[in-house]
Amino acid sequence: RCPNGELPLHMSLKRSAPDNLVILLADLYPDAVHQTGEKDVALPLHLATVYCASTRVIITLLRKYPEALDVQDEDGDTPRTLVRKGLNDTARDAIMKPTVYWTTLLEDFRREAISDIAKTQDEKVTALTKKLYNMERKLEEAWKKEQHMLIKEKDLEKTLQEFQGRCEDLEKFHSANKRVTVCSQCSQQLIYGE
């Protein structure tokens, strides 16, 4: 509250501030649409009506607190009884609509917004589910490739062991062949005396 007991939203309406500022204040301080000033016990919708605010401002206030249409100020007036000549026709029509029109409209808007949010969330979940499925499929393919590689590795190890066994056999054969050659040379030396 300001030092004089007024809220910024109330002051902006009394001073006919630009629409964007009034709407910004209503958005930044949503509780302010439910509160009265300390000196004049009037809600922002009462002030908007008295000071002939634009249709945009009035509809913004109605959307935020439609029940304000039925609230009386300190003089016993509701926004409907405060309508002045300077108020444009669209704003006048908005204020004169029954409160139930605005509460129903607001509830429908909220329901649609929730439905839109749910739809968006469902779309995100579906997209994430597809991504998860694709990742699982890729992971399964990678696992199969890994299993195939492990089988190949075992086959290669077996082939290597066989090759090492053959190499050992060849070494033994070569060693035995060498001994036979040495023995043969020794025999020839003994026989021929060389």
Short mmCIF file of N, CA and C in Angstrom, two decimals:
data_model
loop_
_atom_site.label_atom_id
_atom_site.label_comp_id
_atom_site.label_asym_id
_atom_site.label_seq_id
_atom_site.Cartn_x
_atom_site.Cartn_y
_atom_site.Cartn_z
N ARG A 1 0.83 -1.19 0.00
CA ARG A 1 0.00 0.00 0.00
C ARG A 1 0.87 1.25 0.00
N CYS A 2 0.34 2.25 -0.61
CA CYS A 2 1.03 3.54 -0.62
C CYS A 2 0.80 4.22 0.73
N PRO A 3 1.55 5.27 1.02
CA PRO A 3 1.38 5.96 2.31
C PRO A 3 -0.06 6.43 2.56
N ASN A 4 -0.81 6.75 1.51
CA ASN A 4 -2.19 7.21 1.71
C ASN A 4 -3.18 6.05 1.85
N GLY A 5 -2.67 4.81 1.91
CA GLY A 5 -3.54 3.66 2.11
C GLY A 5 -4.07 3.05 0.82
N GLU A 6 -3.73 3.65 -0.31
CA GLU A 6 -4.20 3.14 -1.60
C GLU A 6 -3.24 2.08 -2.13
N LEU A 7 -3.78 1.17 -2.92
CA LEU A 7 -2.96 0.20 -3.64
C LEU A 7 -2.60 0.79 -5.00
N PRO A 8 -1.47 0.43 -5.56
CA PRO A 8 -1.07 0.97 -6.87
C PRO A 8 -2.15 0.76 -7.95
N LEU A 9 -2.83 -0.38 -7.93
CA LEU A 9 -3.88 -0.62 -8.92
C LEU A 9 -5.00 0.42 -8.78
N HIS A 10 -5.41 0.68 -7.54
CA HIS A 10 -6.47 1.66 -7.28
C HIS A 10 -6.04 3.06 -7.73
N MET A 11 -4.80 3.42 -7.40
CA MET A 11 -4.30 4.75 -7.79
C MET A 11 -4.25 4.89 -9.31
N SER A 12 -3.82 3.84 -10.00
CA SER A 12 -3.72 3.92 -11.46
C SER A 12 -5.10 4.09 -12.09
N LEU A 13 -6.13 3.49 -11.52
CA LEU A 13 -7.50 3.64 -12.05
C LEU A 13 -8.01 5.06 -11.79
N LYS A 14 -7.75 5.59 -10.60
CA LYS A 14 -8.21 6.94 -10.27
C LYS A 14 -7.53 8.00 -11.13
N ARG A 15 -6.33 7.72 -11.56
CA ARG A 15 -5.58 8.70 -12.35
C ARG A 15 -5.64 8.41 -13.84
N SER A 16 -6.50 7.48 -14.25
CA SER A 16 -6.68 7.11 -15.66
C SER A 16 -5.35 6.79 -16.33
N ALA A 17 -4.57 5.95 -15.66
CA ALA A 17 -3.27 5.53 -16.19
C ALA A 17 -3.48 4.74 -17.49
N PRO A 18 -2.44 4.61 -18.30
CA PRO A 18 -2.55 3.85 -19.54
C PRO A 18 -3.01 2.41 -19.26
N ASP A 19 -3.78 1.88 -20.19
CA ASP A 19 -4.34 0.52 -20.03
C ASP A 19 -3.27 -0.51 -19.71
N ASN A 20 -2.17 -0.45 -20.44
CA ASN A 20 -1.11 -1.46 -20.23
C ASN A 20 -0.59 -1.45 -18.80
N LEU A 21 -0.48 -0.26 -18.21
CA LEU A 21 0.00 -0.16 -16.83
C LEU A 21 -1.03 -0.76 -15.87
N VAL A 22 -2.28 -0.42 -16.06
CA VAL A 22 -3.34 -0.93 -15.17
C VAL A 22 -3.39 -2.46 -15.26
N ILE A 23 -3.34 -2.98 -16.48
CA ILE A 23 -3.41 -4.43 -16.67
C ILE A 23 -2.17 -5.10 -16.09
N LEU A 24 -1.01 -4.48 -16.26
CA LEU A 24 0.22 -5.02 -15.68
C LEU A 24 0.12 -5.09 -14.16
N LEU A 25 -0.39 -4.03 -13.55
CA LEU A 25 -0.55 -4.03 -12.08
C LEU A 25 -1.54 -5.12 -11.64
N ALA A 26 -2.60 -5.30 -12.40
CA ALA A 26 -3.58 -6.35 -12.06
C ALA A 26 -2.95 -7.73 -12.20
N ASP A 27 -2.05 -7.89 -13.18
CA ASP A 27 -1.38 -9.17 -13.37
C ASP A 27 -0.32 -9.42 -12.30
N LEU A 28 0.44 -8.36 -11.96
CA LEU A 28 1.51 -8.50 -10.97
C LEU A 28 0.97 -8.66 -9.56
N TYR A 29 -0.15 -8.01 -9.28
CA TYR A 29 -0.74 -8.05 -7.94
C TYR A 29 -2.19 -8.53 -8.03
N PRO A 30 -2.39 -9.82 -8.34
CA PRO A 30 -3.75 -10.32 -8.54
C PRO A 30 -4.66 -10.17 -7.31
N ASP A 31 -4.08 -10.14 -6.12
CA ASP A 31 -4.90 -9.96 -4.91
C ASP A 31 -5.51 -8.57 -4.85
N ALA A 32 -4.91 -7.61 -5.52
CA ALA A 32 -5.38 -6.22 -5.46
C ALA A 32 -6.79 -6.09 -6.03
N VAL A 33 -7.19 -6.95 -6.98
CA VAL A 33 -8.55 -6.83 -7.54
C VAL A 33 -9.62 -7.22 -6.52
N HIS A 34 -9.20 -7.89 -5.45
CA HIS A 34 -10.14 -8.31 -4.39
C HIS A 34 -10.14 -7.35 -3.21
N GLN A 35 -9.29 -6.33 -3.26
CA GLN A 35 -9.13 -5.46 -2.09
C GLN A 35 -9.68 -4.06 -2.36
N THR A 36 -10.08 -3.42 -1.27
CA THR A 36 -10.57 -2.04 -1.35
C THR A 36 -9.50 -1.10 -0.82
N GLY A 37 -9.65 0.17 -1.15
CA GLY A 37 -8.75 1.17 -0.59
C GLY A 37 -9.12 1.42 0.86
N GLU A 38 -8.26 2.08 1.61
CA GLU A 38 -8.57 2.35 3.02
C GLU A 38 -9.54 3.51 3.17
N LYS A 39 -9.41 4.54 2.32
CA LYS A 39 -10.29 5.72 2.45
C LYS A 39 -11.64 5.47 1.79
N ASP A 40 -11.61 5.11 0.52
CA ASP A 40 -12.88 4.79 -0.14
C ASP A 40 -12.95 3.27 -0.29
N VAL A 41 -13.95 2.70 0.30
CA VAL A 41 -14.09 1.25 0.31
C VAL A 41 -14.67 0.82 -1.04
N ALA A 42 -13.81 0.83 -2.05
CA ALA A 42 -14.25 0.46 -3.39
C ALA A 42 -13.23 -0.50 -4.00
N LEU A 43 -13.75 -1.48 -4.69
CA LEU A 43 -12.90 -2.42 -5.42
C LEU A 43 -12.43 -1.78 -6.72
N PRO A 44 -11.38 -2.32 -7.33
CA PRO A 44 -10.91 -1.78 -8.60
C PRO A 44 -12.00 -1.71 -9.68
N LEU A 45 -12.93 -2.67 -9.70
CA LEU A 45 -14.00 -2.63 -10.71
C LEU A 45 -14.92 -1.43 -10.49
N HIS A 46 -15.19 -1.09 -9.23
CA HIS A 46 -15.97 0.11 -8.94
C HIS A 46 -15.25 1.35 -9.49
N LEU A 47 -13.96 1.43 -9.21
CA LEU A 47 -13.18 2.59 -9.65
C LEU A 47 -13.10 2.66 -11.17
N ALA A 48 -12.92 1.51 -11.81
CA ALA A 48 -12.85 1.48 -13.27
C ALA A 48 -14.15 1.97 -13.89
N THR A 49 -15.27 1.64 -13.25
CA THR A 49 -16.57 2.07 -13.75
C THR A 49 -16.76 3.58 -13.55
N VAL A 50 -16.45 4.04 -12.35
CA VAL A 50 -16.62 5.46 -12.04
C VAL A 50 -15.71 6.33 -12.91
N TYR A 51 -14.48 5.90 -13.12
CA TYR A 51 -13.52 6.70 -13.88
C TYR A 51 -13.51 6.35 -15.37
N CYS A 52 -14.53 5.63 -15.82
CA CYS A 52 -14.74 5.30 -17.23
C CYS A 52 -13.50 4.70 -17.88
N ALA A 53 -12.99 3.64 -17.27
CA ALA A 53 -11.82 2.95 -17.82
C ALA A 53 -12.19 2.30 -19.16
N SER A 54 -11.18 1.90 -19.89
CA SER A 54 -11.41 1.29 -21.20
C SER A 54 -12.04 -0.09 -21.07
N THR A 55 -12.57 -0.58 -22.16
CA THR A 55 -13.17 -1.91 -22.19
C THR A 55 -12.13 -2.96 -21.81
N ARG A 56 -10.91 -2.81 -22.30
CA ARG A 56 -9.83 -3.76 -21.98
C ARG A 56 -9.61 -3.88 -20.48
N VAL A 57 -9.57 -2.73 -19.81
CA VAL A 57 -9.32 -2.73 -18.37
C VAL A 57 -10.50 -3.36 -17.64
N ILE A 58 -11.70 -2.97 -18.01
CA ILE A 58 -12.89 -3.50 -17.33
C ILE A 58 -13.00 -5.01 -17.52
N ILE A 59 -12.78 -5.47 -18.73
CA ILE A 59 -12.88 -6.92 -18.97
C ILE A 59 -11.75 -7.66 -18.24
N THR A 60 -10.57 -7.08 -18.17
CA THR A 60 -9.47 -7.70 -17.40
C THR A 60 -9.87 -7.85 -15.95
N LEU A 61 -10.44 -6.81 -15.37
CA LEU A 61 -10.87 -6.87 -13.97
C LEU A 61 -12.01 -7.87 -13.78
N LEU A 62 -12.93 -7.92 -14.74
CA LEU A 62 -14.04 -8.89 -14.65
C LEU A 62 -13.53 -10.32 -14.73
N ARG A 63 -12.55 -10.56 -15.56
CA ARG A 63 -12.00 -11.92 -15.67
C ARG A 63 -11.27 -12.33 -14.40
N LYS A 64 -10.68 -11.38 -13.72
CA LYS A 64 -9.93 -11.70 -12.52
C LYS A 64 -10.82 -11.84 -11.28
N TYR A 65 -11.94 -11.11 -11.27
CA TYR A 65 -12.82 -11.16 -10.11
C TYR A 65 -14.24 -10.78 -10.52
N PRO A 66 -14.95 -11.70 -11.21
CA PRO A 66 -16.29 -11.39 -11.70
C PRO A 66 -17.30 -11.13 -10.57
N GLU A 67 -17.06 -11.72 -9.41
CA GLU A 67 -17.98 -11.53 -8.29
C GLU A 67 -18.02 -10.08 -7.81
N ALA A 68 -17.04 -9.26 -8.22
CA ALA A 68 -17.02 -7.84 -7.84
C ALA A 68 -18.25 -7.11 -8.35
N LEU A 69 -18.90 -7.66 -9.39
CA LEU A 69 -20.13 -7.03 -9.91
C LEU A 69 -21.22 -6.93 -8.85
N ASP A 70 -21.20 -7.83 -7.88
CA ASP A 70 -22.25 -7.86 -6.86
C ASP A 70 -21.82 -7.26 -5.53
N VAL A 71 -20.57 -6.82 -5.44
CA VAL A 71 -20.06 -6.24 -4.18
C VAL A 71 -20.44 -4.76 -4.12
N GLN A 72 -20.92 -4.36 -2.94
CA GLN A 72 -21.30 -2.95 -2.75
C GLN A 72 -20.15 -2.17 -2.12
N ASP A 73 -20.00 -0.93 -2.58
CA ASP A 73 -18.98 -0.07 -1.97
C ASP A 73 -19.55 0.53 -0.70
N GLU A 74 -18.85 1.51 -0.11
CA GLU A 74 -19.30 2.10 1.16
C GLU A 74 -20.63 2.85 1.05
N ASP A 75 -21.00 3.22 -0.17
CA ASP A 75 -22.28 3.91 -0.38
C ASP A 75 -23.40 2.94 -0.76
N GLY A 76 -23.06 1.64 -0.82
CA GLY A 76 -24.07 0.64 -1.18
C GLY A 76 -24.22 0.44 -2.68
N ASP A 77 -23.31 0.99 -3.47
CA ASP A 77 -23.38 0.86 -4.93
C ASP A 77 -22.56 -0.33 -5.42
N THR A 78 -23.08 -0.98 -6.46
CA THR A 78 -22.31 -2.01 -7.16
C THR A 78 -21.78 -1.38 -8.44
N PRO A 79 -20.85 -2.01 -9.11
CA PRO A 79 -20.37 -1.44 -10.38
C PRO A 79 -21.51 -1.18 -11.37
N ARG A 80 -22.57 -1.99 -11.35
CA ARG A 80 -23.69 -1.79 -12.28
C ARG A 80 -24.42 -0.47 -12.02
N THR A 81 -24.52 -0.11 -10.74
CA THR A 81 -25.24 1.14 -10.42
C THR A 81 -24.34 2.36 -10.59
N LEU A 82 -23.04 2.15 -10.79
CA LEU A 82 -22.10 3.25 -10.94
C LEU A 82 -21.82 3.62 -12.40
N VAL A 83 -22.46 2.92 -13.34
CA VAL A 83 -22.20 3.18 -14.77
C VAL A 83 -22.50 4.64 -15.09
N ARG A 84 -21.58 5.31 -15.78
CA ARG A 84 -21.71 6.73 -16.13
C ARG A 84 -21.88 6.87 -17.64
N LYS A 85 -22.22 8.09 -18.06
CA LYS A 85 -22.39 8.37 -19.48
C LYS A 85 -21.10 8.18 -20.26
N GLY A 86 -19.96 8.51 -19.70
CA GLY A 86 -18.69 8.47 -20.43
C GLY A 86 -18.16 7.07 -20.70
N LEU A 87 -18.77 6.07 -20.09
CA LEU A 87 -18.31 4.69 -20.27
C LEU A 87 -18.73 4.20 -21.65
N ASN A 88 -17.81 3.59 -22.40
CA ASN A 88 -18.18 3.16 -23.76
C ASN A 88 -19.17 2.00 -23.70
N ASP A 89 -19.89 1.82 -24.80
CA ASP A 89 -20.99 0.84 -24.84
C ASP A 89 -20.54 -0.59 -24.56
N THR A 90 -19.40 -0.97 -25.09
CA THR A 90 -18.92 -2.35 -24.88
C THR A 90 -18.62 -2.59 -23.42
N ALA A 91 -17.97 -1.61 -22.77
CA ALA A 91 -17.66 -1.73 -21.34
C ALA A 91 -18.96 -1.75 -20.54
N ARG A 92 -19.92 -0.90 -20.91
CA ARG A 92 -21.22 -0.86 -20.23
C ARG A 92 -21.91 -2.23 -20.35
N ASP A 93 -21.90 -2.81 -21.57
CA ASP A 93 -22.54 -4.11 -21.77
C ASP A 93 -21.85 -5.19 -20.93
N ALA A 94 -20.53 -5.12 -20.84
CA ALA A 94 -19.79 -6.11 -20.05
C ALA A 94 -20.18 -6.03 -18.58
N ILE A 95 -20.31 -4.80 -18.06
CA ILE A 95 -20.68 -4.63 -16.65
C ILE A 95 -22.12 -5.04 -16.39
N MET A 96 -22.99 -4.84 -17.37
CA MET A 96 -24.41 -5.13 -17.17
C MET A 96 -24.73 -6.63 -17.31
N LYS A 97 -23.81 -7.42 -17.84
CA LYS A 97 -24.05 -8.86 -17.95
C LYS A 97 -24.14 -9.45 -16.55
N PRO A 98 -24.94 -10.50 -16.41
CA PRO A 98 -25.05 -11.14 -15.09
C PRO A 98 -23.70 -11.71 -14.63
N THR A 99 -23.50 -11.75 -13.36
CA THR A 99 -22.26 -12.28 -12.80
C THR A 99 -22.03 -13.71 -13.24
N VAL A 100 -23.09 -14.49 -13.31
CA VAL A 100 -22.97 -15.90 -13.70
C VAL A 100 -22.39 -16.03 -15.12
N TYR A 101 -22.67 -15.05 -15.98
CA TYR A 101 -22.10 -15.06 -17.33
C TYR A 101 -20.57 -15.05 -17.23
N TRP A 102 -20.04 -14.15 -16.40
CA TRP A 102 -18.60 -14.00 -16.27
C TRP A 102 -17.97 -15.18 -15.53
N THR A 103 -18.64 -15.66 -14.48
CA THR A 103 -18.06 -16.80 -13.75
C THR A 103 -18.06 -18.05 -14.63
N THR A 104 -19.13 -18.24 -15.42
CA THR A 104 -19.19 -19.39 -16.33
C THR A 104 -18.12 -19.26 -17.41
N LEU A 105 -18.02 -18.05 -17.97
CA LEU A 105 -17.01 -17.80 -19.00
C LEU A 105 -15.61 -18.07 -18.45
N LEU A 106 -15.36 -17.59 -17.24
CA LEU A 106 -14.06 -17.79 -16.62
C LEU A 106 -13.80 -19.27 -16.36
N GLU A 107 -14.81 -19.97 -15.86
CA GLU A 107 -14.66 -21.41 -15.60
C GLU A 107 -14.42 -22.17 -16.90
N ASP A 108 -15.14 -21.80 -17.96
CA ASP A 108 -14.92 -22.44 -19.27
C ASP A 108 -13.51 -22.17 -19.77
N PHE A 109 -13.06 -20.94 -19.58
CA PHE A 109 -11.71 -20.57 -20.00
C PHE A 109 -10.68 -21.39 -19.23
N ARG A 110 -10.86 -21.51 -17.93
CA ARG A 110 -9.93 -22.30 -17.10
C ARG A 110 -9.94 -23.76 -17.52
N ARG A 111 -11.15 -24.29 -17.76
CA ARG A 111 -11.29 -25.69 -18.18
C ARG A 111 -10.57 -25.92 -19.52
N GLU A 112 -10.77 -24.98 -20.46
CA GLU A 112 -10.10 -25.09 -21.76
C GLU A 112 -8.59 -24.99 -21.59
N ALA A 113 -8.17 -24.08 -20.72
CA ALA A 113 -6.72 -23.91 -20.50
C ALA A 113 -6.14 -25.19 -19.92
N ILE A 114 -6.85 -25.78 -18.94
CA ILE A 114 -6.39 -27.03 -18.34
C ILE A 114 -6.39 -28.14 -19.38
N SER A 115 -7.43 -28.16 -20.21
CA SER A 115 -7.50 -29.16 -21.28
C SER A 115 -6.35 -28.98 -22.26
N ASP A 116 -6.07 -27.73 -22.61
CA ASP A 116 -4.94 -27.45 -23.52
C ASP A 116 -3.62 -27.88 -22.90
N ILE A 117 -3.48 -27.60 -21.60
CA ILE A 117 -2.26 -27.99 -20.90
C ILE A 117 -2.15 -29.52 -20.87
N ALA A 118 -3.27 -30.18 -20.56
CA ALA A 118 -3.27 -31.65 -20.52
C ALA A 118 -2.94 -32.21 -21.90
N LYS A 119 -3.52 -31.60 -22.94
CA LYS A 119 -3.25 -32.07 -24.31
C LYS A 119 -1.78 -31.89 -24.64
N THR A 120 -1.23 -30.74 -24.28
CA THR A 120 0.19 -30.48 -24.52
C THR A 120 1.05 -31.48 -23.75
N GLN A 121 0.67 -31.74 -22.51
CA GLN A 121 1.42 -32.71 -21.70
C GLN A 121 1.32 -34.11 -22.30
N ASP A 122 0.12 -34.48 -22.78
CA ASP A 122 -0.05 -35.78 -23.44
C ASP A 122 0.82 -35.88 -24.67
N GLU A 123 0.89 -34.79 -25.44
CA GLU A 123 1.74 -34.78 -26.63
C GLU A 123 3.20 -34.94 -26.25
N LYS A 124 3.60 -34.27 -25.18
CA LYS A 124 4.99 -34.39 -24.71
C LYS A 124 5.27 -35.82 -24.24
N VAL A 125 4.32 -36.39 -23.50
CA VAL A 125 4.49 -37.77 -23.02
C VAL A 125 4.59 -38.73 -24.20
N THR A 126 3.74 -38.53 -25.21
CA THR A 126 3.78 -39.38 -26.40
C THR A 126 5.13 -39.25 -27.09
N ALA A 127 5.60 -38.03 -27.25
CA ALA A 127 6.89 -37.81 -27.90
C ALA A 127 8.02 -38.46 -27.09
N LEU A 128 7.97 -38.31 -25.76
CA LEU A 128 9.01 -38.91 -24.92
C LEU A 128 8.93 -40.44 -24.96
N THR A 129 7.71 -40.97 -25.03
CA THR A 129 7.53 -42.41 -25.12
C THR A 129 8.14 -42.94 -26.42
N LYS A 130 7.92 -42.21 -27.52
CA LYS A 130 8.52 -42.60 -28.80
C LYS A 130 10.04 -42.57 -28.71
N LYS A 131 10.56 -41.50 -28.11
CA LYS A 131 12.01 -41.40 -27.96
C LYS A 131 12.55 -42.56 -27.12
N LEU A 132 11.83 -42.86 -26.04
CA LEU A 132 12.24 -43.96 -25.16
C LEU A 132 12.22 -45.27 -25.93
N TYR A 133 11.17 -45.50 -26.71
CA TYR A 133 11.07 -46.72 -27.52
C TYR A 133 12.24 -46.82 -28.48
N ASN A 134 12.54 -45.70 -29.18
CA ASN A 134 13.66 -45.69 -30.13
C ASN A 134 14.99 -45.94 -29.43
N MET A 135 15.17 -45.35 -28.26
CA MET A 135 16.40 -45.57 -27.50
C MET A 135 16.50 -47.02 -27.05
N GLU A 136 15.38 -47.59 -26.60
CA GLU A 136 15.39 -49.00 -26.18
C GLU A 136 15.73 -49.90 -27.37
N ARG A 137 15.17 -49.58 -28.53
CA ARG A 137 15.45 -50.36 -29.74
C ARG A 137 16.93 -50.27 -30.10
N LYS A 138 17.48 -49.06 -30.05
CA LYS A 138 18.91 -48.88 -30.35
C LYS A 138 19.77 -49.61 -29.32
N LEU A 139 19.35 -49.56 -28.07
CA LEU A 139 20.09 -50.25 -27.01
C LEU A 139 20.05 -51.76 -27.25
N GLU A 140 18.90 -52.27 -27.65
CA GLU A 140 18.78 -53.70 -27.94
C GLU A 140 19.66 -54.08 -29.13
N GLU A 141 19.68 -53.25 -30.16
CA GLU A 141 20.54 -53.50 -31.32
C GLU A 141 22.01 -53.50 -30.90
N ALA A 142 22.38 -52.55 -30.07
CA ALA A 142 23.76 -52.49 -29.59
C ALA A 142 24.09 -53.73 -28.77
N TRP A 143 23.15 -54.20 -27.95
CA TRP A 143 23.36 -55.40 -27.14
C TRP A 143 23.55 -56.61 -28.05
N LYS A 144 22.73 -56.71 -29.11
CA LYS A 144 22.87 -57.83 -30.05
C LYS A 144 24.23 -57.77 -30.74
N LYS A 145 24.65 -56.58 -31.15
CA LYS A 145 25.97 -56.44 -31.78
C LYS A 145 27.07 -56.85 -30.80
N GLU A 146 26.91 -56.45 -29.54
CA GLU A 146 27.90 -56.81 -28.53
C GLU A 146 27.96 -58.32 -28.37
N GLN A 147 26.79 -58.99 -28.32
CA GLN A 147 26.75 -60.45 -28.19
C GLN A 147 27.42 -61.10 -29.40
N HIS A 148 27.15 -60.57 -30.58
CA HIS A 148 27.76 -61.09 -31.81
C HIS A 148 29.28 -60.94 -31.76
N MET A 149 29.72 -59.78 -31.28
CA MET A 149 31.16 -59.52 -31.17
C MET A 149 31.79 -60.46 -30.13
N LEU A 150 31.08 -60.74 -29.03
CA LEU A 150 31.60 -61.66 -28.02
C LEU A 150 31.77 -63.06 -28.60
N ILE A 151 30.80 -63.49 -29.42
CA ILE A 151 30.89 -64.80 -30.06
C ILE A 151 32.09 -64.82 -31.00
N LYS A 152 32.25 -63.75 -31.78
CA LYS A 152 33.40 -63.67 -32.69
C LYS A 152 34.72 -63.70 -31.90
N GLU A 153 34.72 -62.99 -30.78
CA GLU A 153 35.92 -62.97 -29.95
C GLU A 153 36.26 -64.36 -29.45
N LYS A 154 35.24 -65.10 -29.00
CA LYS A 154 35.47 -66.48 -28.53
C LYS A 154 35.99 -67.35 -29.67
N ASP A 155 35.37 -67.17 -30.86
CA ASP A 155 35.83 -67.94 -32.02
C ASP A 155 37.29 -67.61 -32.34
N LEU A 156 37.61 -66.32 -32.28
CA LEU A 156 39.00 -65.92 -32.54
C LEU A 156 39.96 -66.48 -31.49
N GLU A 157 39.54 -66.48 -30.23
CA GLU A 157 40.38 -67.03 -29.16
C GLU A 157 40.60 -68.53 -29.39
N LYS A 158 39.56 -69.23 -29.78
CA LYS A 158 39.65 -70.66 -30.05
C LYS A 158 40.61 -70.91 -31.22
N THR A 159 40.45 -70.10 -32.30
CA THR A 159 41.34 -70.23 -33.46
C THR A 159 42.77 -69.93 -33.06
N LEU A 160 42.96 -68.91 -32.23
CA LEU A 160 44.30 -68.56 -31.77
C LEU A 160 44.91 -69.69 -30.95
N GLN A 161 44.13 -70.30 -30.06
CA GLN A 161 44.63 -71.42 -29.27
C GLN A 161 45.02 -72.60 -30.17
N GLU A 162 44.16 -72.83 -31.15
CA GLU A 162 44.48 -73.91 -32.11
C GLU A 162 45.78 -73.58 -32.85
N PHE A 163 45.91 -72.34 -33.27
CA PHE A 163 47.11 -71.92 -33.98
C PHE A 163 48.33 -72.05 -33.08
N GLN A 164 48.20 -71.64 -31.80
CA GLN A 164 49.32 -71.76 -30.88
C GLN A 164 49.68 -73.23 -30.67
N GLY A 165 48.64 -74.08 -30.58
CA GLY A 165 48.90 -75.52 -30.45
C GLY A 165 49.64 -76.06 -31.66
N ARG A 166 49.27 -75.66 -32.84
CA ARG A 166 49.95 -76.10 -34.06
C ARG A 166 51.39 -75.58 -34.08
N CYS A 167 51.53 -74.32 -33.65
CA CYS A 167 52.89 -73.76 -33.61
C CYS A 167 53.77 -74.57 -32.65
N GLU A 168 53.22 -74.94 -31.50
CA GLU A 168 53.98 -75.74 -30.54
C GLU A 168 54.31 -77.10 -31.15
N ASP A 169 53.32 -77.69 -31.85
CA ASP A 169 53.57 -78.98 -32.50
C ASP A 169 54.67 -78.84 -33.55
N LEU A 170 54.62 -77.75 -34.30
CA LEU A 170 55.65 -77.52 -35.31
C LEU A 170 57.02 -77.34 -34.67
N GLU A 171 57.03 -76.61 -33.55
CA GLU A 171 58.30 -76.40 -32.85
C GLU A 171 58.85 -77.74 -32.37
N LYS A 172 57.95 -78.58 -31.82
CA LYS A 172 58.38 -79.91 -31.35
C LYS A 172 58.89 -80.72 -32.54
N PHE A 173 58.12 -80.65 -33.64
CA PHE A 173 58.51 -81.40 -34.83
C PHE A 173 59.86 -80.90 -35.34
N HIS A 174 59.98 -79.59 -35.39
CA HIS A 174 61.23 -78.99 -35.86
C HIS A 174 62.38 -79.38 -34.94
N SER A 175 62.13 -79.37 -33.62
CA SER A 175 63.14 -79.73 -32.64
C SER A 175 63.51 -81.21 -32.80
N ALA A 176 62.48 -82.03 -32.97
CA ALA A 176 62.73 -83.47 -33.15
C ALA A 176 63.46 -83.70 -34.47
N ASN A 177 63.08 -82.99 -35.50
CA ASN A 177 63.71 -83.10 -36.81
C ASN A 177 65.18 -82.70 -36.71
N LYS A 178 65.45 -81.67 -35.93
CA LYS A 178 66.81 -81.19 -35.73
C LYS A 178 67.64 -82.27 -35.02
N ARG A 179 67.04 -82.91 -34.00
CA ARG A 179 67.73 -83.96 -33.26
C ARG A 179 68.05 -85.16 -34.17
N VAL A 180 67.04 -85.45 -35.01
CA VAL A 180 67.25 -86.57 -35.94
C VAL A 180 68.41 -86.23 -36.87
N THR A 181 68.44 -84.98 -37.32
CA THR A 181 69.52 -84.55 -38.22
C THR A 181 70.85 -84.62 -37.48
N VAL A 182 70.90 -84.16 -36.24
CA VAL A 182 72.13 -84.19 -35.45
C VAL A 182 72.56 -85.65 -35.22
N CYS A 183 71.57 -86.46 -34.85
CA CYS A 183 71.87 -87.89 -34.62
C CYS A 183 72.39 -88.55 -35.90
N SER A 184 71.77 -88.16 -36.99
CA SER A 184 72.16 -88.73 -38.29
C SER A 184 73.60 -88.33 -38.60
N GLN A 185 73.95 -87.10 -38.31
CA GLN A 185 75.30 -86.63 -38.57
C GLN A 185 76.30 -87.36 -37.66
N CYS A 186 75.87 -87.55 -36.39
CA CYS A 186 76.73 -88.27 -35.45
C CYS A 186 76.95 -89.71 -35.93
N SER A 187 75.89 -90.32 -36.39
CA SER A 187 75.98 -91.72 -36.87
C SER A 187 76.92 -91.79 -38.06
N GLN A 188 76.83 -90.85 -38.92
CA GLN A 188 77.68 -90.85 -40.11
C GLN A 188 79.15 -90.65 -39.70
N GLN A 189 79.35 -89.84 -38.71
CA GLN A 189 80.71 -89.62 -38.25
C GLN A 189 81.26 -90.92 -37.65
N LEU A 190 80.44 -91.60 -36.88
CA LEU A 190 80.89 -92.85 -36.28
C LEU A 190 81.14 -93.90 -37.36
N ILE A 191 80.26 -93.93 -38.31
CA ILE A 191 80.39 -94.96 -39.34
C ILE A 191 81.53 -94.62 -40.26
N TYR A 192 81.62 -93.47 -40.69
CA TYR A 192 82.63 -93.10 -41.69
C TYR A 192 83.84 -92.47 -41.04
N GLY A 193 83.80 -92.21 -39.84
CA GLY A 193 84.94 -91.67 -39.14
C GLY A 193 85.25 -90.24 -39.52
N GLU A 194 84.33 -89.58 -39.84
CA GLU A 194 84.56 -88.20 -40.26
C GLU A 194 84.72 -87.28 -39.11
#
